[in-house]
mmCIF file of C-alpha atoms and ligand atoms in Angstrom:
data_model
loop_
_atom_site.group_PDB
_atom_site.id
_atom_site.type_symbol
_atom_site.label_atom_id
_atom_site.label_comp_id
_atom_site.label_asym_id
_atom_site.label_seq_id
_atom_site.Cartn_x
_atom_site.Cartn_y
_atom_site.Cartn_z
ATOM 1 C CA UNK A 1170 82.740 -54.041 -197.294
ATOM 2 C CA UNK A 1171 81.923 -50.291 -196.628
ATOM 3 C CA UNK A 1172 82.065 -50.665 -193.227
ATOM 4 C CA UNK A 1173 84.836 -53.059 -193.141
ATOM 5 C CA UNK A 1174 86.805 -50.050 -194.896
ATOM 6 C CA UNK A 1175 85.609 -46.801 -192.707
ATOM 7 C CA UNK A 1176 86.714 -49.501 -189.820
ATOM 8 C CA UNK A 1177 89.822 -49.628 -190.955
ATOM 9 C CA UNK A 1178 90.410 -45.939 -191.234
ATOM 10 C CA UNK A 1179 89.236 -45.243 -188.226
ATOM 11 C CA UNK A 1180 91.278 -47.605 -186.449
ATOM 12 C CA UNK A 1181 94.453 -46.282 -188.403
ATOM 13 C CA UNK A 1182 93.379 -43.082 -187.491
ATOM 14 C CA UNK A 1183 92.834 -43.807 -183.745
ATOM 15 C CA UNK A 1184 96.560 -45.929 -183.511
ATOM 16 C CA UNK A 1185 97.994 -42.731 -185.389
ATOM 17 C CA UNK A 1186 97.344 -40.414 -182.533
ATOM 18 C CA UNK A 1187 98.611 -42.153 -180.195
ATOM 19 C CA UNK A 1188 101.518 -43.215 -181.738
ATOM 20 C CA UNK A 1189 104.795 -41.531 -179.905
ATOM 21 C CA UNK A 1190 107.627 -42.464 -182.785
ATOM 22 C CA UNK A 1191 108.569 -43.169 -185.724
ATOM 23 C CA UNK A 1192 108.606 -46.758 -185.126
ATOM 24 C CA UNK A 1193 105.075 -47.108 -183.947
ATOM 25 C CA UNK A 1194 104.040 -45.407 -187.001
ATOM 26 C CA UNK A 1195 106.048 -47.500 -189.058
ATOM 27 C CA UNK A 1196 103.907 -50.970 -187.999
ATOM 28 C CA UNK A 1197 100.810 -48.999 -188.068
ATOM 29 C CA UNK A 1198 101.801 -48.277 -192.171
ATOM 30 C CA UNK A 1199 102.795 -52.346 -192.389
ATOM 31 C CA UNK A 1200 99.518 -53.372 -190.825
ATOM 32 C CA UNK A 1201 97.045 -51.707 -192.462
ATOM 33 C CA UNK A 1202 99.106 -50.682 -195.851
ATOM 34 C CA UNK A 1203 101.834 -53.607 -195.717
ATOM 35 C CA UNK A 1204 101.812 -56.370 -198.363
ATOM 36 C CA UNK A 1205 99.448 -58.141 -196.293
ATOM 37 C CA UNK A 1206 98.070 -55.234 -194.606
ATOM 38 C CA UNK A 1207 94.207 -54.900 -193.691
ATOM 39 C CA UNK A 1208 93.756 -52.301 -196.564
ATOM 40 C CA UNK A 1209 95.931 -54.185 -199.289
ATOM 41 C CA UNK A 1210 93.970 -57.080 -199.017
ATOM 42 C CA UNK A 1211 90.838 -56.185 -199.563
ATOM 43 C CA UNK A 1212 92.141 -54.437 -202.502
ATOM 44 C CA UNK A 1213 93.432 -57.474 -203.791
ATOM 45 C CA UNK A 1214 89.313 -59.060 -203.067
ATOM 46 C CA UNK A 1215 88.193 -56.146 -205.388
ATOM 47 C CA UNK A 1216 88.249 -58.278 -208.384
ATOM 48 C CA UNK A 1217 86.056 -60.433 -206.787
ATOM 49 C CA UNK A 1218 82.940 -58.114 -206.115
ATOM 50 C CA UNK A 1219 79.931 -57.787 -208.710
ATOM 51 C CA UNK A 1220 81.083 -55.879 -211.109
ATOM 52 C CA UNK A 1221 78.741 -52.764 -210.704
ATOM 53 C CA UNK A 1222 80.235 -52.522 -206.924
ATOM 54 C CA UNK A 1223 83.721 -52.590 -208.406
ATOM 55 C CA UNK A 1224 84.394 -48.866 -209.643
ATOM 56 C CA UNK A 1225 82.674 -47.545 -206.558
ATOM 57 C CA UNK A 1226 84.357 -49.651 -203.853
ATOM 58 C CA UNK A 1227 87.757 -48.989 -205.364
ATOM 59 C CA UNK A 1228 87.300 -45.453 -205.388
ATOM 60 C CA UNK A 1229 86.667 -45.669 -201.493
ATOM 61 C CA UNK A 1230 89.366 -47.802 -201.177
ATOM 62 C CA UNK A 1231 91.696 -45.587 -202.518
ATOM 63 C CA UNK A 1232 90.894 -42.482 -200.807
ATOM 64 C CA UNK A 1233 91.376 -44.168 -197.445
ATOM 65 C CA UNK A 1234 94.616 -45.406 -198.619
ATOM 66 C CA UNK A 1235 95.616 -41.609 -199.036
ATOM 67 C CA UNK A 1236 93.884 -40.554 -196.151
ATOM 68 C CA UNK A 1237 95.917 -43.575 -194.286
ATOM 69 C CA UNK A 1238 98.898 -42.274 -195.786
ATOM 70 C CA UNK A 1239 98.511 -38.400 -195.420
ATOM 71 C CA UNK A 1240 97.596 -39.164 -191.971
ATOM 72 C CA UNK A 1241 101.097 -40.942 -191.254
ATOM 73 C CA UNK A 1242 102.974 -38.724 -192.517
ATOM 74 C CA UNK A 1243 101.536 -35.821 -190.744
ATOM 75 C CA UNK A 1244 102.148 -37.342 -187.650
ATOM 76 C CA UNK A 1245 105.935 -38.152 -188.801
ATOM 77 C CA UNK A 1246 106.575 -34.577 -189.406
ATOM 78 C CA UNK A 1247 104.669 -33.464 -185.937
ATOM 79 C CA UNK A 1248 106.774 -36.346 -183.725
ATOM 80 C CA UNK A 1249 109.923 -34.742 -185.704
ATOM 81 C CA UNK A 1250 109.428 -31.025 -185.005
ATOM 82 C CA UNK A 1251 107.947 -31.711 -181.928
ATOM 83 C CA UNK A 1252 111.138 -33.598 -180.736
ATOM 84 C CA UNK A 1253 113.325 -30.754 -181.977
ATOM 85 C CA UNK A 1254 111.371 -28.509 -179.441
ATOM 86 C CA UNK A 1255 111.586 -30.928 -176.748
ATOM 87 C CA UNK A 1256 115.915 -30.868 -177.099
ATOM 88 C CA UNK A 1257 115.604 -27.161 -177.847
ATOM 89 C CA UNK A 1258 113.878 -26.776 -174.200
ATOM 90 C CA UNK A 1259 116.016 -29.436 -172.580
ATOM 91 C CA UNK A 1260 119.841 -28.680 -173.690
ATOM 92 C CA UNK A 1261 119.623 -24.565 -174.082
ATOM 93 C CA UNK A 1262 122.779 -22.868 -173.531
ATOM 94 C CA UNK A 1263 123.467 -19.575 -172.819
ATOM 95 C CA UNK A 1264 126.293 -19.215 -175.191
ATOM 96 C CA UNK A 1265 127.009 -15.990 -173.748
ATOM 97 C CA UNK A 1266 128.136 -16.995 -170.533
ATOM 98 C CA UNK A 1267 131.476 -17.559 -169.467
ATOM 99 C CA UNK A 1268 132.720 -21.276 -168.934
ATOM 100 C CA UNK A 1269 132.838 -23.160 -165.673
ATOM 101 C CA UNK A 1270 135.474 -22.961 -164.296
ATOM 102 C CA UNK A 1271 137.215 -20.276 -165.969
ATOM 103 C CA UNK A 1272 137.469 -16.564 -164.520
ATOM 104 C CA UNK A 1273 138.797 -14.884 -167.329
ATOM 105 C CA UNK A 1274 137.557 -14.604 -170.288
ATOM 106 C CA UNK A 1275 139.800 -15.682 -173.733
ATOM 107 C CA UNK A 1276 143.513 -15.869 -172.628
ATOM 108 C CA UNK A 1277 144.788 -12.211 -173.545
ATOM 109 C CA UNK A 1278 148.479 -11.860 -174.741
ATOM 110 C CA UNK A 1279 151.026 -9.467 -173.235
ATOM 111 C CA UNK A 1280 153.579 -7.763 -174.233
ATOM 112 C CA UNK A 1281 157.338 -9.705 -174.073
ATOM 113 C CA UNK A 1282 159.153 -9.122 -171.008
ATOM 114 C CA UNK A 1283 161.759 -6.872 -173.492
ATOM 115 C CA UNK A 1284 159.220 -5.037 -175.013
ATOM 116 C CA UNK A 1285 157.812 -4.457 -171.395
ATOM 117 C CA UNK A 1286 161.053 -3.238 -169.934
ATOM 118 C CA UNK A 1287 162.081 -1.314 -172.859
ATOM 119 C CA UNK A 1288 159.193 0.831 -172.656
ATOM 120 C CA UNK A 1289 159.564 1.025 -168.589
ATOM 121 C CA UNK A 1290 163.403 2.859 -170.084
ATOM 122 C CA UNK A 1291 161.587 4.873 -172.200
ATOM 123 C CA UNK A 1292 159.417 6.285 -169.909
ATOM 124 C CA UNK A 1293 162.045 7.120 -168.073
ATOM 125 C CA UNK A 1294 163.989 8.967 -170.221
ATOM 126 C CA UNK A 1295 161.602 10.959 -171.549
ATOM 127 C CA UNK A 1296 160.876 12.264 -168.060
ATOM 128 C CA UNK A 1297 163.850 13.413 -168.204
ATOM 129 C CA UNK A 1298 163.859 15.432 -171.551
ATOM 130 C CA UNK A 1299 165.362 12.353 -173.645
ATOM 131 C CA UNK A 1300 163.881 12.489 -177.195
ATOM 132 C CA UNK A 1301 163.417 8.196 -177.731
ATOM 133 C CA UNK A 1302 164.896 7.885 -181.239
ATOM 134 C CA UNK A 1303 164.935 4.482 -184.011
ATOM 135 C CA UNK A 1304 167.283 3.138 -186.846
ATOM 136 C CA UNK A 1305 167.735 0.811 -189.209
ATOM 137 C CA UNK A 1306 168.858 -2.927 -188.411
ATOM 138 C CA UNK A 1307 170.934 -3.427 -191.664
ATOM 139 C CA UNK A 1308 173.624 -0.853 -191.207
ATOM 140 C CA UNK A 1309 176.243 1.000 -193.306
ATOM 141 C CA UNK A 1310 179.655 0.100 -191.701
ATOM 142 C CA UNK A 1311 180.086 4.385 -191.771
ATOM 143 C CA UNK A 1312 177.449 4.493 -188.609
ATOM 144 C CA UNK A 1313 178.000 0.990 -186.574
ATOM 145 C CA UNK A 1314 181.766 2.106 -186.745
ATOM 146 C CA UNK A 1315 183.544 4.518 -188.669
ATOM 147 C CA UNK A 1316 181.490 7.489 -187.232
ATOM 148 C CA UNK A 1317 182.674 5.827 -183.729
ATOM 149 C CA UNK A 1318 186.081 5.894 -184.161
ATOM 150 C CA UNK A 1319 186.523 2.254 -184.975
ATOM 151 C CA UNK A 1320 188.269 2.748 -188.393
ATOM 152 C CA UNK A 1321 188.413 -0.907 -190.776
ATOM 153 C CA UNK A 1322 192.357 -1.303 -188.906
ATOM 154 C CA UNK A 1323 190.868 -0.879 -185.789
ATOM 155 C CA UNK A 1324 191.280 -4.147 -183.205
ATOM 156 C CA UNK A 1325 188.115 -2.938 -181.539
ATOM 157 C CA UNK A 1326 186.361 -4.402 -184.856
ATOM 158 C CA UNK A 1327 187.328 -7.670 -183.582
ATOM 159 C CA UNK A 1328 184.948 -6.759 -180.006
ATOM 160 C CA UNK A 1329 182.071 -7.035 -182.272
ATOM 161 C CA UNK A 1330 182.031 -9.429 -185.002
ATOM 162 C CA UNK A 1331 178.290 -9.451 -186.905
ATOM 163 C CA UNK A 1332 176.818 -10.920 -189.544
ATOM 164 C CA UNK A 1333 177.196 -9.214 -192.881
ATOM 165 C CA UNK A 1334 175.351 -8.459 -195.945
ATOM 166 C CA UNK A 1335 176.299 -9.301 -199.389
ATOM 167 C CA UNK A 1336 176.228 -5.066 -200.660
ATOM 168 C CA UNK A 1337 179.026 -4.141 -197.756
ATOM 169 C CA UNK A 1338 176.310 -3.681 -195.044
ATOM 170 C CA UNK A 1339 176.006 -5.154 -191.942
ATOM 171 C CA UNK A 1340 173.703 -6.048 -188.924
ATOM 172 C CA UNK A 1341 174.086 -3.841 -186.187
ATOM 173 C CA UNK A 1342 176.169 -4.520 -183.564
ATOM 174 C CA UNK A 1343 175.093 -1.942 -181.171
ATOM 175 C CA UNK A 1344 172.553 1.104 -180.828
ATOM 176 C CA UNK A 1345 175.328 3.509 -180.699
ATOM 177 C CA UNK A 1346 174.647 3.547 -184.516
ATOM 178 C CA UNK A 1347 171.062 5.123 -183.714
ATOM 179 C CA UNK A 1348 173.084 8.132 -181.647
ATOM 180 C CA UNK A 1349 175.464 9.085 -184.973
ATOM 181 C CA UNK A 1350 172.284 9.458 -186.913
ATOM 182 C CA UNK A 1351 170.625 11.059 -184.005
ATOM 183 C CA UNK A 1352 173.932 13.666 -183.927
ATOM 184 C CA UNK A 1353 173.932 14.167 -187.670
ATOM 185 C CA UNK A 1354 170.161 15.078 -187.175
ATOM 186 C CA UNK A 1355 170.149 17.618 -184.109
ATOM 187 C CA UNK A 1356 171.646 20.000 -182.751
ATOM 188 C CA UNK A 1357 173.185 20.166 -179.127
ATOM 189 C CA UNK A 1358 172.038 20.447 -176.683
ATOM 190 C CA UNK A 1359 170.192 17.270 -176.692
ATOM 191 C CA UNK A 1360 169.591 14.015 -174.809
ATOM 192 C CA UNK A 1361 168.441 10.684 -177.066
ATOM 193 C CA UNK A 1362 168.221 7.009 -176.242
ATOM 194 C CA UNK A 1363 168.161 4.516 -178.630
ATOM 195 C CA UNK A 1364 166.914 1.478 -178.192
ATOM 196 C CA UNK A 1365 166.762 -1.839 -180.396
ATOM 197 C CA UNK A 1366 167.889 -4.886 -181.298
ATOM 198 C CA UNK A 1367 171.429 -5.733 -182.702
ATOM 199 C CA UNK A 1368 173.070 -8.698 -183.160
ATOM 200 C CA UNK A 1369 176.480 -10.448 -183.116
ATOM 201 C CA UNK A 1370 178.356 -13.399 -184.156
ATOM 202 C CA UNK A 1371 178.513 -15.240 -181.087
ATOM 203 C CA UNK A 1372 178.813 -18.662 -180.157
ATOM 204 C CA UNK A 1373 175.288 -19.179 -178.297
ATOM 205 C CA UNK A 1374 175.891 -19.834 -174.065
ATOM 206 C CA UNK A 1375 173.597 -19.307 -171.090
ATOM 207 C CA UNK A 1376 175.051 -15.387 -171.075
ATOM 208 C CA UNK A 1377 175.357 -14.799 -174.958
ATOM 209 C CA UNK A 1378 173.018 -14.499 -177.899
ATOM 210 C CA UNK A 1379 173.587 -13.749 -181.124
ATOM 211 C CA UNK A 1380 170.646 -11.870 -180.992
ATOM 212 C CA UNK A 1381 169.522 -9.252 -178.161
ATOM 213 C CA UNK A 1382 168.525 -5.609 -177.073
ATOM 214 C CA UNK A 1383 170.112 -2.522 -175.825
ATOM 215 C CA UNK A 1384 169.100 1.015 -175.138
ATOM 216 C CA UNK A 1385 171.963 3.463 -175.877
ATOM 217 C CA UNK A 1386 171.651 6.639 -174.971
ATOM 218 C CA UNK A 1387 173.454 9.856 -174.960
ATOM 219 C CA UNK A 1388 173.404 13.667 -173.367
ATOM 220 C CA UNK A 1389 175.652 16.397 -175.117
ATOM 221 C CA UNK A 1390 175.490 19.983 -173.791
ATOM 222 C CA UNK A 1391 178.237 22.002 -172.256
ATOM 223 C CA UNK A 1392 180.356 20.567 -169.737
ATOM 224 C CA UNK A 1393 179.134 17.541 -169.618
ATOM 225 C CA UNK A 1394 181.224 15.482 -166.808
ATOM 226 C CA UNK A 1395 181.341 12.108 -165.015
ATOM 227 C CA UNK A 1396 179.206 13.279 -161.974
ATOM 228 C CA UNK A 1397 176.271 13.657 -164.988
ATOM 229 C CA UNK A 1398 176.711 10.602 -166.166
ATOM 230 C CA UNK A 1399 176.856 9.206 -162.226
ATOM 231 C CA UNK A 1400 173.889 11.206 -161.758
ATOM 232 C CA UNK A 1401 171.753 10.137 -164.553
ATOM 233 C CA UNK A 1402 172.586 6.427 -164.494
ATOM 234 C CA UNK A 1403 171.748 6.034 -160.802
ATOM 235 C CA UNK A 1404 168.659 7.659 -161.488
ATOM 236 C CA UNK A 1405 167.670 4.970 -164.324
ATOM 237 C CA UNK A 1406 168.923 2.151 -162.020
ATOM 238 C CA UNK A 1407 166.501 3.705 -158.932
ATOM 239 C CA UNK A 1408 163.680 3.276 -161.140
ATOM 240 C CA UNK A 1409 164.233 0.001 -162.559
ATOM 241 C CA UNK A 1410 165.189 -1.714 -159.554
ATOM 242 C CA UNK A 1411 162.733 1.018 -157.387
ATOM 243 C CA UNK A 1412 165.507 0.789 -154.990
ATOM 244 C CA UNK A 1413 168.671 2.505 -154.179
ATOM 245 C CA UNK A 1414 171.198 0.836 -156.135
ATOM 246 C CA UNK A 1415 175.364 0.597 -155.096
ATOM 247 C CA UNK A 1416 177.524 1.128 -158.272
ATOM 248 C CA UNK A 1417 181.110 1.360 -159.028
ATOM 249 C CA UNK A 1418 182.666 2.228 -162.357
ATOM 250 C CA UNK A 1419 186.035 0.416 -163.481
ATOM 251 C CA UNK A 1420 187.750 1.914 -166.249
ATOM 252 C CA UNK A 1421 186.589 0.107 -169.422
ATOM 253 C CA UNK A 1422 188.225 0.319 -173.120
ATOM 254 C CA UNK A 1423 185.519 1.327 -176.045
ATOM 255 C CA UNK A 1424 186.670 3.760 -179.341
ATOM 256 C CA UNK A 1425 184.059 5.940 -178.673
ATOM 257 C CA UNK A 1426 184.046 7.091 -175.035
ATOM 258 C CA UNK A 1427 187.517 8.479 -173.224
ATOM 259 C CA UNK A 1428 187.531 8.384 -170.475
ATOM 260 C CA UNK A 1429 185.410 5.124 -170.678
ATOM 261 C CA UNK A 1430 184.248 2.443 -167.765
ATOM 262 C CA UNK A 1431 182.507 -0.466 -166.945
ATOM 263 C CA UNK A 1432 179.781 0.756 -164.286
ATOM 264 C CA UNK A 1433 178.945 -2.415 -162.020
ATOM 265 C CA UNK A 1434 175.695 -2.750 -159.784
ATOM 266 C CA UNK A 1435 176.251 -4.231 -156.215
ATOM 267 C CA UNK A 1436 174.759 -7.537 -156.355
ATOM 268 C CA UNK A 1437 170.997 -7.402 -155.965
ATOM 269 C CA UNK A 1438 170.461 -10.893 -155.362
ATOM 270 C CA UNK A 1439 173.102 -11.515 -152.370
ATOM 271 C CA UNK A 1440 173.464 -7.687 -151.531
ATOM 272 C CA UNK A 1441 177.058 -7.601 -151.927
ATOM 273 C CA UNK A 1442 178.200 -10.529 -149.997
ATOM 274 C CA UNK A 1443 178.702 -12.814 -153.293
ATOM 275 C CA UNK A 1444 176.566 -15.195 -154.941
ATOM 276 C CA UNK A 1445 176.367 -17.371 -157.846
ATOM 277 C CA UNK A 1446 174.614 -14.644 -160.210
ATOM 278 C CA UNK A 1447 177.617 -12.091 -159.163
ATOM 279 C CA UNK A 1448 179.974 -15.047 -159.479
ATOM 280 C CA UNK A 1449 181.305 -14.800 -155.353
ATOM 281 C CA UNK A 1450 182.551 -11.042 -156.435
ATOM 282 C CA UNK A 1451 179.395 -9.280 -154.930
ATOM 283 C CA UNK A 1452 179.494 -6.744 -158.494
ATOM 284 C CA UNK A 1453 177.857 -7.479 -161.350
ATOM 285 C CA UNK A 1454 178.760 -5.605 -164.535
ATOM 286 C CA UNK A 1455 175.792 -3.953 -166.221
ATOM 287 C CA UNK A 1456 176.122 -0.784 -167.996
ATOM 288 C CA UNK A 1457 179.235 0.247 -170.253
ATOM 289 C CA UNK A 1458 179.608 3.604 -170.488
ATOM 290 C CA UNK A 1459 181.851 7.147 -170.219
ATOM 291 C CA UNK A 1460 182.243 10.894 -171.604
ATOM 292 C CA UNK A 1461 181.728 10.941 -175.782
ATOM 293 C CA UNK A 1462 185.070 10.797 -177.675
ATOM 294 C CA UNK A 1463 185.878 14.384 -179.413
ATOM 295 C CA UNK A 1464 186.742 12.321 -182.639
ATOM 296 C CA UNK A 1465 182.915 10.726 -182.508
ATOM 297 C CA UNK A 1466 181.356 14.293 -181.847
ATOM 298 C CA UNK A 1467 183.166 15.963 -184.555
ATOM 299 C CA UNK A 1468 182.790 13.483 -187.198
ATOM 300 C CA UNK A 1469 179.119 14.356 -186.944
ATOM 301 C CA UNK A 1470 179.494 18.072 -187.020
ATOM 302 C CA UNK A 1471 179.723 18.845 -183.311
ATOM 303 C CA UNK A 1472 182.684 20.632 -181.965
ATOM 304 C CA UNK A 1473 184.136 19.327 -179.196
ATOM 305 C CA UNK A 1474 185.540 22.414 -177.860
ATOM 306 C CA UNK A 1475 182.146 23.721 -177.434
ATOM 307 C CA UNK A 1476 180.351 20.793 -176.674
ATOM 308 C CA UNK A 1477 180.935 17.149 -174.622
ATOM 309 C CA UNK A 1478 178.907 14.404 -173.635
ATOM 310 C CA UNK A 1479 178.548 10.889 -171.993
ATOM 311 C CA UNK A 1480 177.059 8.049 -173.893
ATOM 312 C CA UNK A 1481 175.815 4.858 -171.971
ATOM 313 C CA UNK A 1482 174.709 1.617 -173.569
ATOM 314 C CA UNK A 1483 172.187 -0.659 -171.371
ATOM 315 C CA UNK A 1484 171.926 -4.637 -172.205
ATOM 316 C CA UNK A 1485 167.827 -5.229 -171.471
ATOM 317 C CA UNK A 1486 168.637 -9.192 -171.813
ATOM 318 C CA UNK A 1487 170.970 -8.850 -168.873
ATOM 319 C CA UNK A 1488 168.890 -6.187 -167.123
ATOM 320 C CA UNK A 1489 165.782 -8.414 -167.123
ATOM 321 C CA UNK A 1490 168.194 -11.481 -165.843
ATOM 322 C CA UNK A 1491 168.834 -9.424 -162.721
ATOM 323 C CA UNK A 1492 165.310 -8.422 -162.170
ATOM 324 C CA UNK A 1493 164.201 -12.020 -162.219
ATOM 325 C CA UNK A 1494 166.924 -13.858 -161.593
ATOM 326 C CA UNK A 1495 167.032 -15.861 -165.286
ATOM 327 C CA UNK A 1496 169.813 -17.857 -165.228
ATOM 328 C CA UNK A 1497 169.898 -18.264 -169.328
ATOM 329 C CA UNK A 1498 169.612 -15.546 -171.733
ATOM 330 C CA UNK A 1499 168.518 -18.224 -174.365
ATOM 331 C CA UNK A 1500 165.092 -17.827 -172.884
ATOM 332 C CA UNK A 1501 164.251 -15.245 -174.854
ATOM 333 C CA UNK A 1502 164.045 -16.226 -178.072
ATOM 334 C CA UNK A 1503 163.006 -19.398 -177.447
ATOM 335 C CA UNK A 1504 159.398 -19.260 -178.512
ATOM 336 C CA UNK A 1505 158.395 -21.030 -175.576
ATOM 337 C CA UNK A 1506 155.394 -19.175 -174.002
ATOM 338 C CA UNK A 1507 155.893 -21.201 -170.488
ATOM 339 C CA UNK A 1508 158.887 -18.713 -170.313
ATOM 340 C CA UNK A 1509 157.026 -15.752 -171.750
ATOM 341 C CA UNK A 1510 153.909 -16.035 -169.869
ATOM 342 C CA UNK A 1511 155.367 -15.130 -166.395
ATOM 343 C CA UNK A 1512 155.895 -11.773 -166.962
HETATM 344 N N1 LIG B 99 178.163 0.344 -177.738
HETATM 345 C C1 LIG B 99 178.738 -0.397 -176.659
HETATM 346 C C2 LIG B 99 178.410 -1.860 -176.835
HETATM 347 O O1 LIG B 99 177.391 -2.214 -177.355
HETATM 348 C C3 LIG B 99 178.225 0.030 -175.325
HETATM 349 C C4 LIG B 99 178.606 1.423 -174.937
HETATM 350 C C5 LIG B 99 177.771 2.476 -175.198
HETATM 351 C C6 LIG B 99 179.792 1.681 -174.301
HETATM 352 C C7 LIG B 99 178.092 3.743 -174.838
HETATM 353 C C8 LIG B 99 180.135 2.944 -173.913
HETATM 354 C C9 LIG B 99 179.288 3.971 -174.189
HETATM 355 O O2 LIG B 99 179.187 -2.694 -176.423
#
């Protein structure tokens, strides 16, 4: 029976080795350790030996059952770790490499095509010894109008209906409200822009928004003329466009200015012959504008027999329309980065 047992465990032994899975070691445990496995057996015979041979041979039985058993699940855990090395080897990745297929790296943002152009102005200006100056959305009714000559009776009021707050205040309608503040605040001579957004109560089309952007600006020294304001605006309009640009000014009605026009760009997309964008006319109107009304200068402590001005106000919705030829200003806002992503 001695031999019959070291037989046993060194055939377990042998079939252990060899063994490549799980599953192989799995029939080797039901063959020899199984309910009618080799080893279980002849532990069940036990109680047939003399008793004297008992104690002894069921000592030896038992210590190859554990070796049996240690032995199996030694080779479990090498098969396991082994196979873990095996896939380590076979499916490494360089995680640090960049994809197939891809030349960039993650998809960087950009700035908006307003914030983009808007900074292009500021640039710009400041070239030019503008100071670039801010202010509030949510406006006191003193600086979007009263301080430009647009007193509550005023018809002009009606020009730019806005949303309004509960307290009296308002939402801008324009950045000219920037330029009052910027007057209370310095003293002439001095050349600001002021750009941001403002808002009015529109009903939404392909060329209005409720919301958009402007840059306002303003120059006040002495003797300040129309050939300055010429001067300065086709200087702006050469850099934007990085072309010469025709303009034209039309006399145009606002409180503030007097005189005050309507400047119009020739047509940059049929060159003056007339297209849809100019609507046939070969002008299209871009940048209001004119010399700074003495009642607007002297509300905010300047006099205006010492001093004068001009004052321009720049739409960058429409601006960035021309550049690109958008044919809806709704684009903008829309959230939709197909739209924003092409700038
Ligand atoms: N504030 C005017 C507007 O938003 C534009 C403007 C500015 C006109 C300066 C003349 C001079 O409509």
């Amino acid at each position: 029976m001695e031999d019959k047992l070291k037989a046993i465990l060194s055939g377990a032994t042998e079939s252990i080795g060899r063994a490549e899975d799980a599953g192989a070691l799995e029939e080797i445990r039901v063959r020899v350790l199984g309910r009618k496995g080799e080893l279980t057996q002849i532990l069940r015979g036990l109680g047939e030996l003399p008793p004297d041979k008992r104690g002894a041979m069921g000592k030896l039985s038992n210590e190859i059952k554990a070796k049996v058993e240690a032995a199996l699940e030694e080779k479990l855990s090498e098969l396991k770790s082994s196979k873990f090395s095996k896939l380590l080897e076979e499916e490494w990745i360089d995680v640090t490499l960049e994809s197939p297929g891809s030349t960039a790296r993650a998809k960087l943002g950009h700035l908006h095509p307003i914030s983009q152009i808007q900074y292009e102005i500021e640039d710009i200006f400041t070239s030019m010894g503008f100071m670039v100056l801010d202010g509030p959305e949510v406006e006191t009714e003193y600086y979007n109008f009263e301080a430009l000559n647009i007193p509550s009776y005023h018809p002009a009021r009606d020009m730019q209906d806005t949303f309004w707050t509960e307290d009296g205040n308002l939402l801008r309608t324009h950045t000219s409200a920037i330029q009052v503040r910027g007057m209370e605040k310095h003293n002439p001579p001095f050349r600001v822009i002021g750009p941001g957004r403002v808002f009015r109560y529109e009903a939404t089309d392909a060329s209005h928004e409720n919301t958009f952007y402007q840059v306002e600006g303003m120059m006040v020294d002495r003797d300040i003329s129309v050939a300055h304001l010429i001067f300065f605006m086709k200087v702006l309009l050469r850099e934007i466009f990085k072309r010469d640009v025709t303009i034209r000014l039309r006399p145009g009605y606002f409180p503030f200015v007097e005189p005050g026009f309507e400047l119009d760009i020739q047509c940059l997309i049929c060159g003056g012959k007339g297209c849809g964008v100019c609507r046939q006319s070969g002008w299209v109107e871009l940048l209001p504008c004119g010399l700074v009304h003495p009642n607007v200068l002297q509300c905010s402590g300047i006099d205006p027999g010492a001093w004068s001005g001009f004052a321009f106000g720049l739409g960058l919705n429409r601006l960035i329309m021309m550049r690109y030829g958008i044919n809806d200003i709704r684009h903008f806002q829309s959230g939709d980065v197909r739209f924003v992503r092409q700038f």
